[in-house]
XYZ file of C-alpha atoms in Angstrom:
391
model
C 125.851 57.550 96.735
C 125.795 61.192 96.093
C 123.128 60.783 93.201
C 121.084 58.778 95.391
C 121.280 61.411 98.040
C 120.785 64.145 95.403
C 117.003 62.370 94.404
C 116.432 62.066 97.984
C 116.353 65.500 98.658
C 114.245 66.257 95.339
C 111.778 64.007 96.365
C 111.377 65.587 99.672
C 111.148 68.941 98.071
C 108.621 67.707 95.614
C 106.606 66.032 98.579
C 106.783 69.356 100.438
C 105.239 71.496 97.844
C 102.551 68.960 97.090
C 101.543 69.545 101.192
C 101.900 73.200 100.518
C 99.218 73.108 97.859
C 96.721 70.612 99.495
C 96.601 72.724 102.719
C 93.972 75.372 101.349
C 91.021 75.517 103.580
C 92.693 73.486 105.943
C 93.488 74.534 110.309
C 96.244 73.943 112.246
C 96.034 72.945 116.328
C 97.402 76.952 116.515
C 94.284 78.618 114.836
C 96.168 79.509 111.175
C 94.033 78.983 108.338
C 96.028 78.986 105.315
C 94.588 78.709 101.144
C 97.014 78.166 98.786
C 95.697 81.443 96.773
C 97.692 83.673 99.143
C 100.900 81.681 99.633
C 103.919 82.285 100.953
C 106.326 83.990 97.993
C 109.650 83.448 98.230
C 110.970 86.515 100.318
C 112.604 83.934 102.994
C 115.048 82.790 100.600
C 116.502 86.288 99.962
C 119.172 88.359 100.397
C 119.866 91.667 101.345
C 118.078 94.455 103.620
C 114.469 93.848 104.708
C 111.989 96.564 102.905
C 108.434 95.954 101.774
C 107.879 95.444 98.687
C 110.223 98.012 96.461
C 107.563 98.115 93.343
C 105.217 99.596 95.619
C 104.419 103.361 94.529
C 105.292 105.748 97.502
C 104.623 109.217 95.900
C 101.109 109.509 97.114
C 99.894 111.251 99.983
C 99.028 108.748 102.951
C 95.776 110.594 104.282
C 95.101 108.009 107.242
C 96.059 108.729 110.858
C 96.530 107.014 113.634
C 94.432 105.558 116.366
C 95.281 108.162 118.430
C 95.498 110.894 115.365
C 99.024 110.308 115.122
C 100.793 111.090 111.198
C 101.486 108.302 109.572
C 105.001 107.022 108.690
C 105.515 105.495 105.404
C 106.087 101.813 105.606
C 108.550 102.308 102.586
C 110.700 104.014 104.994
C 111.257 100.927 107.296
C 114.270 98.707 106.974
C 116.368 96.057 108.240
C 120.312 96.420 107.251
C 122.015 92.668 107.030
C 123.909 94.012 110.082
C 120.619 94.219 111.870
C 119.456 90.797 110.734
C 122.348 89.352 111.999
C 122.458 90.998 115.105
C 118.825 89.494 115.420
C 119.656 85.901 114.261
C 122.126 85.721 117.079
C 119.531 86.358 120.063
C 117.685 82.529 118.547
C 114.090 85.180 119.518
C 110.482 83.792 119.171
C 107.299 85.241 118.313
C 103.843 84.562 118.580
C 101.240 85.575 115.951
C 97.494 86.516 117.922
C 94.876 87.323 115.521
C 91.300 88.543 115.850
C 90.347 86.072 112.817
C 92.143 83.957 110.163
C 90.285 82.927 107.957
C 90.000 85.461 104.933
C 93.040 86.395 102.542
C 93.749 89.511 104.176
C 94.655 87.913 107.404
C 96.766 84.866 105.802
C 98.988 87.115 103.715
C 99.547 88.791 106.702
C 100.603 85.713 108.594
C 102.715 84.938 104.896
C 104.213 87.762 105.208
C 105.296 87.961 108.844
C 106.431 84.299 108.627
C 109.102 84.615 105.777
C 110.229 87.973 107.353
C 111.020 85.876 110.375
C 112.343 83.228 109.050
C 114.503 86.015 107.163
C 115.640 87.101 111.023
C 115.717 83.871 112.887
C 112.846 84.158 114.545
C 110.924 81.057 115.450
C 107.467 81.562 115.128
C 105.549 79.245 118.494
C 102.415 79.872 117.782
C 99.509 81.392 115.139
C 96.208 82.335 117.089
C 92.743 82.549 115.691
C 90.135 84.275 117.917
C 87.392 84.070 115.577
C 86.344 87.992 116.390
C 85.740 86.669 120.481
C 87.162 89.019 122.542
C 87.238 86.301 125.450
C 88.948 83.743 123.303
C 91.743 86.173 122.211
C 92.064 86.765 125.774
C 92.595 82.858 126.465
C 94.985 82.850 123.377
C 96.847 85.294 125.243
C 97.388 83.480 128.182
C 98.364 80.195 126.025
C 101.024 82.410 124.054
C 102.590 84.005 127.076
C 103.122 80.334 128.503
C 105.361 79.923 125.616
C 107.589 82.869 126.614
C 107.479 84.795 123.198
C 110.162 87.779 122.800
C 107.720 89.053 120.105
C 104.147 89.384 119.809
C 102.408 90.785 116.618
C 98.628 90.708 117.172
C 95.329 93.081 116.480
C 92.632 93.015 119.077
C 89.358 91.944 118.383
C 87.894 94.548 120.712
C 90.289 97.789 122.405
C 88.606 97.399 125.653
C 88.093 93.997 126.790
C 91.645 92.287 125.496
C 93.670 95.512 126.803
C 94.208 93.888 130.003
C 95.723 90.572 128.698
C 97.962 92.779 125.780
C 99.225 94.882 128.752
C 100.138 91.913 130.754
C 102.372 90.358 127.828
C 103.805 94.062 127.760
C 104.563 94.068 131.226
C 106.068 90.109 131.052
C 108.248 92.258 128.789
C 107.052 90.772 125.152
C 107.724 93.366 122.910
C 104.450 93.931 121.200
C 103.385 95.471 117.353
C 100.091 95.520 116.758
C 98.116 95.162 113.429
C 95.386 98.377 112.693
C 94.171 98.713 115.900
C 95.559 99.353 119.595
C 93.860 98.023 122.817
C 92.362 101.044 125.132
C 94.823 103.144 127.638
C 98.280 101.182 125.741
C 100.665 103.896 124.751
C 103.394 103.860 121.824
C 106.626 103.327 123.018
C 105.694 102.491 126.674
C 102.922 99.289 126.024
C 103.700 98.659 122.905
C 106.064 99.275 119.634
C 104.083 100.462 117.369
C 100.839 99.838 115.233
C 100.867 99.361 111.139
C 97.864 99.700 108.936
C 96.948 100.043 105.379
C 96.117 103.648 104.190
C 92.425 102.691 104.933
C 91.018 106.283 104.378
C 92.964 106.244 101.260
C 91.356 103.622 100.154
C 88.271 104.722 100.946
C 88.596 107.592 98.962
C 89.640 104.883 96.047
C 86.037 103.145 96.545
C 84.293 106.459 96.121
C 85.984 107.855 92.846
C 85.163 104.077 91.780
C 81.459 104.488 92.613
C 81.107 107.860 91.278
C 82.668 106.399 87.820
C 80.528 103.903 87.469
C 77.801 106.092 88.188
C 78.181 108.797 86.274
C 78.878 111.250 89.184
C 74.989 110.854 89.972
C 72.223 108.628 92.147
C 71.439 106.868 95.330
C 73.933 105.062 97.093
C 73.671 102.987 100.176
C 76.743 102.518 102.798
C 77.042 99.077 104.981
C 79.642 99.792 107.772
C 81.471 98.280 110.485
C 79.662 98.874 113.721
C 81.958 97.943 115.563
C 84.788 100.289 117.556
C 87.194 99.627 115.253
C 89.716 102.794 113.714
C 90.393 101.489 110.573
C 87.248 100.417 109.426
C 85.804 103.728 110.751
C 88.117 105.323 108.606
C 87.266 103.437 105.160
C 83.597 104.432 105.800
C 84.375 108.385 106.611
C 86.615 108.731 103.839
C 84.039 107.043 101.488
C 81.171 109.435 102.615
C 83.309 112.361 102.936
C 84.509 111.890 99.156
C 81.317 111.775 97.975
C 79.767 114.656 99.818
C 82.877 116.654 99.321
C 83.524 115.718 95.564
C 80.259 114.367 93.916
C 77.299 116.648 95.324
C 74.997 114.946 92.519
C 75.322 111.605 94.781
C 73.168 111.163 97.664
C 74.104 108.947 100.896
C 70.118 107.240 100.687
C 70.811 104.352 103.386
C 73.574 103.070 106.064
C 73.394 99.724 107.725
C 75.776 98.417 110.089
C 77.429 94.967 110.331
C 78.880 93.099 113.294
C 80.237 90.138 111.878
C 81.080 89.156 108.150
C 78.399 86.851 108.021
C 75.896 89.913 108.017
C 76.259 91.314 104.725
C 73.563 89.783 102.451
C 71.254 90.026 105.088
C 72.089 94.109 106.066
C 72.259 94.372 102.145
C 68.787 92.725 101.384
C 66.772 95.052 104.276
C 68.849 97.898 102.471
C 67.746 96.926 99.039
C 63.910 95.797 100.375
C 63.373 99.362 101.679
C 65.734 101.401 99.160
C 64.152 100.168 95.570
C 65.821 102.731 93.746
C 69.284 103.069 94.911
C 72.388 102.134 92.184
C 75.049 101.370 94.425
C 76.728 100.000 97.639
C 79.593 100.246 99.570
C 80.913 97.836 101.947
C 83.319 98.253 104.262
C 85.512 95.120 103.530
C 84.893 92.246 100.796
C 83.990 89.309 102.772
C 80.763 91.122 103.883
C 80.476 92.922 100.271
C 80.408 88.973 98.810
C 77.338 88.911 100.946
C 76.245 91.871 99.394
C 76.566 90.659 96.025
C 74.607 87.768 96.963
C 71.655 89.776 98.051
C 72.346 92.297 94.394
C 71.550 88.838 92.869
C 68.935 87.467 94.274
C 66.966 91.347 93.988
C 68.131 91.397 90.347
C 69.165 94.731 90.751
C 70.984 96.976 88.848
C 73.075 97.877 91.512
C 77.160 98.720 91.659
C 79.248 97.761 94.513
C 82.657 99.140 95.720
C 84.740 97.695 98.800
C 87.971 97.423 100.514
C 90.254 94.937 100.324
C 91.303 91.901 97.270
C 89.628 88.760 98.523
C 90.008 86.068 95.827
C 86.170 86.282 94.739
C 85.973 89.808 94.654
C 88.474 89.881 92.531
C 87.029 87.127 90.629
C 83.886 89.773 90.196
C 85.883 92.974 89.230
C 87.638 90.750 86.503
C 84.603 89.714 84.914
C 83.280 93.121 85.035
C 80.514 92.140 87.388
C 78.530 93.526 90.058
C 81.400 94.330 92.276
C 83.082 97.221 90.255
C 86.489 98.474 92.149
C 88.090 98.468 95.377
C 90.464 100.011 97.616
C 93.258 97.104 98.234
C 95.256 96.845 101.416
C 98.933 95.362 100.535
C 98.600 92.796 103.882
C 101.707 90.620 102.947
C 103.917 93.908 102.861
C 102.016 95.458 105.951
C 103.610 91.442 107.741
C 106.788 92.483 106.173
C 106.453 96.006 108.295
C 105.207 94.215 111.488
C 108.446 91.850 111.854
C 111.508 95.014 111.283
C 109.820 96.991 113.346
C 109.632 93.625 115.772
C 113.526 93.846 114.630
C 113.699 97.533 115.621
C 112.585 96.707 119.251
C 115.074 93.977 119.707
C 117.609 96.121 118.628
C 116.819 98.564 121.172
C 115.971 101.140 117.385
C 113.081 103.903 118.057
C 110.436 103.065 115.893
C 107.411 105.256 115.080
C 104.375 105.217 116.791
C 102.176 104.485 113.432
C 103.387 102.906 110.156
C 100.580 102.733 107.133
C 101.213 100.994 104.099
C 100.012 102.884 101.187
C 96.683 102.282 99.758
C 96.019 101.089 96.092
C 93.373 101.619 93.477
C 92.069 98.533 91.631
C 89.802 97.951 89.053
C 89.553 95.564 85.890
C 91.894 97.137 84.307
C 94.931 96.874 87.072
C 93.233 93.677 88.754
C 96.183 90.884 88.226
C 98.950 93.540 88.164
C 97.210 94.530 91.889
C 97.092 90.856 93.093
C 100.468 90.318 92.091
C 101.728 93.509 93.935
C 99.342 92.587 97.342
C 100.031 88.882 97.757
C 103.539 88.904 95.857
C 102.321 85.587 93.633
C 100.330 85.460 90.102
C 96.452 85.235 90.102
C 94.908 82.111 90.350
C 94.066 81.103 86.698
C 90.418 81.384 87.696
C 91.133 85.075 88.122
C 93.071 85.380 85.202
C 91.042 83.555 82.757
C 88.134 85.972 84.085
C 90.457 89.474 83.207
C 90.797 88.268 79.584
């Protein structure tokens, strides 16, 4: 009986991971988008405090500040005690995950992350929300999660002004709220909400620019593709890569900027760029879903023409490890930056004063550090693809 019951439960183990790994590209009835490039590691079987990651260097300077110009507490300083996680596990808390989008990797290691911190707690997550960058749908999702009567909410708001309304009102229905990069207009720290976590996004702005000017030789034209958008962090990635660049590498000019307002609009912000800019020998774009755009329109101009980003999307880093177009990046540790979202979640259960911003810090990555980088940002190995590509 017992060995029978014993290949029972392998088989149901084996079943389970064979679900895991056929779920890439696939949606659940919640919104959550999840590839199997970016899954979860295997922090919810673990023991001990909660910290980010530990391998994650926390010497340099974090240079971004808040939304509200607030300093920046290092997320390496945040942690969970096994006192505190029991204390936690005892109140049987939910929480509700709203996002502005899902679908990149960025946004599903943070939802990886987040979800094995919980589970870490004992914290049931009810729902995973995916506004698809519609203010009025995250607005709706809202209203759907508070129906479910979360104790938590971690979400980022696809625009500050029109979802402040329904963020207040879950603050006010006494949901204890973190939010990812960005806060909704007129919310205060502390009062409306926890507290906000980012990456070090003008750090790794700074990172795209020393990139550029590398692989430039200090000199030439350079064109900039931003977020238009009122969005702080992505503001930030764009003034830290111009301001490095004046500041550091006068022999570089700023020739053209061009301003997305979805993904989507990359190649086609990038072609006008390249149409009226002949001569210019690089890009930067302000995240790499847009910049894969970018590289399409590099391609089809047959261009000589090097690109620097923000952020370790599977085929940018596909790119930087075949020494392509796309040269170097600035890399946002998202799974860690989930881990920071749920203790200070913890922190506000607990009744602990957290700080107003938390930033994660920012990392440089090229060919040379590319699989060591994914393996520090999404806490797995490379896809082989990836790896065959680096050697």
């Amino acid at each position: 009986m017992k060995r029978f019951l014993s290949m029972f439960i392998m088989i149901l183990v084996i079943s389970s991971l064979a679900l895991v790994g056929c779920s890439q590209g696939s949606s659940s009835s919640s919104g959550e988008k999840e590839k199997d490039s970016v899954e979860t590691g295997d922090e919810a079987a673990s023991s001990g405090p909660i910290t980010i990651n530990p391998d994650i260097s926390g010497d340099q300077k974090i240079l971004s500040k808040g939304p509200h110009g607030e300093e920046a507490v290092s997320a390496k300083t945040l942690k969970l005690s096994e006192e505190d996680i029991a204390k936690i596990k005892e109140g049987k808390y939910t929480a509700a995950l709203v996002m502005h989008y899902a679908g990149n990797d960025w946004a599903t290691a943070q939802i990886n992350g987040l979800k094995a911190t919980f589970k870490r707690m004992g914290i049931k997550v009810v729902a995973v929300t995916d506004a698809q960058f519609k203010a009025e749908k995250q607005v709706s999702d809202i209203e759907t999660v508070l129906a479910k009567k979360p104790d938590l909410i971690v979400g980022i708001p696809v625009d500050p002004v029109s979802t402040a309304d329904a963020f207040k009102k879950a603050s006010d229905a006494g949901v204890k709220v973190v939010f990812m990069d960005n806060t909704p207009s007129g919310l205060e720290a502390g009062k409306d909400y926890v507290s906000v976590v980012s990456a070090d996004n003008y750090g790794n702005g700074v990172a795209a620019a020393d990139i550029m000017a590398e692989k430039l030789g200090k000199k030439g034209k350079v064109g900039v593709i931003f977020h238009d958008a009122d969005y702080f962090v992505t503001k930030q990635r764009t003034e830290a890569f111009e301001a490095t660049i004046k500041e550091k590498y006068p022999d570089i000019e700023i020739a053209a900027r061009g301003g997305i307002a979805v993904p989507n609009d990359g190649e086609k912000v990038a072609s006008g760029m390249l149409t009226k800019n002949p001569d210019l020998d690089g890009l930067f774009v302000v995240w790499d879903v847009p910049a894969e755009g970018a590289l399409a329109a590099v391609r089809t101009a047959g261009k000589d023409v090097q690109i620097t980003t923000i952020d370790l999307g599977t085929n940018v880093a596909l790119e930087i490890a075949s020494d392509g177009i796309i040269k170097g990046l600035g890399a946002q540790l998202p799974y860690d930056q989930g881990i920071a979202e749920a203790i200070l979640g913890g922190y506000a259960l607990l009744g602990k004063e957290a700080p107003a911003y938390v930033a994660v810090p920012a990392l440089t990555v090229t060919k040379e550090n590319v699989l060591d980088a994914w393996k520090l940002v999404y806490h797995k190995e490379a896809p082989e693809s990836i790896q065959g590509a680096a050697k």
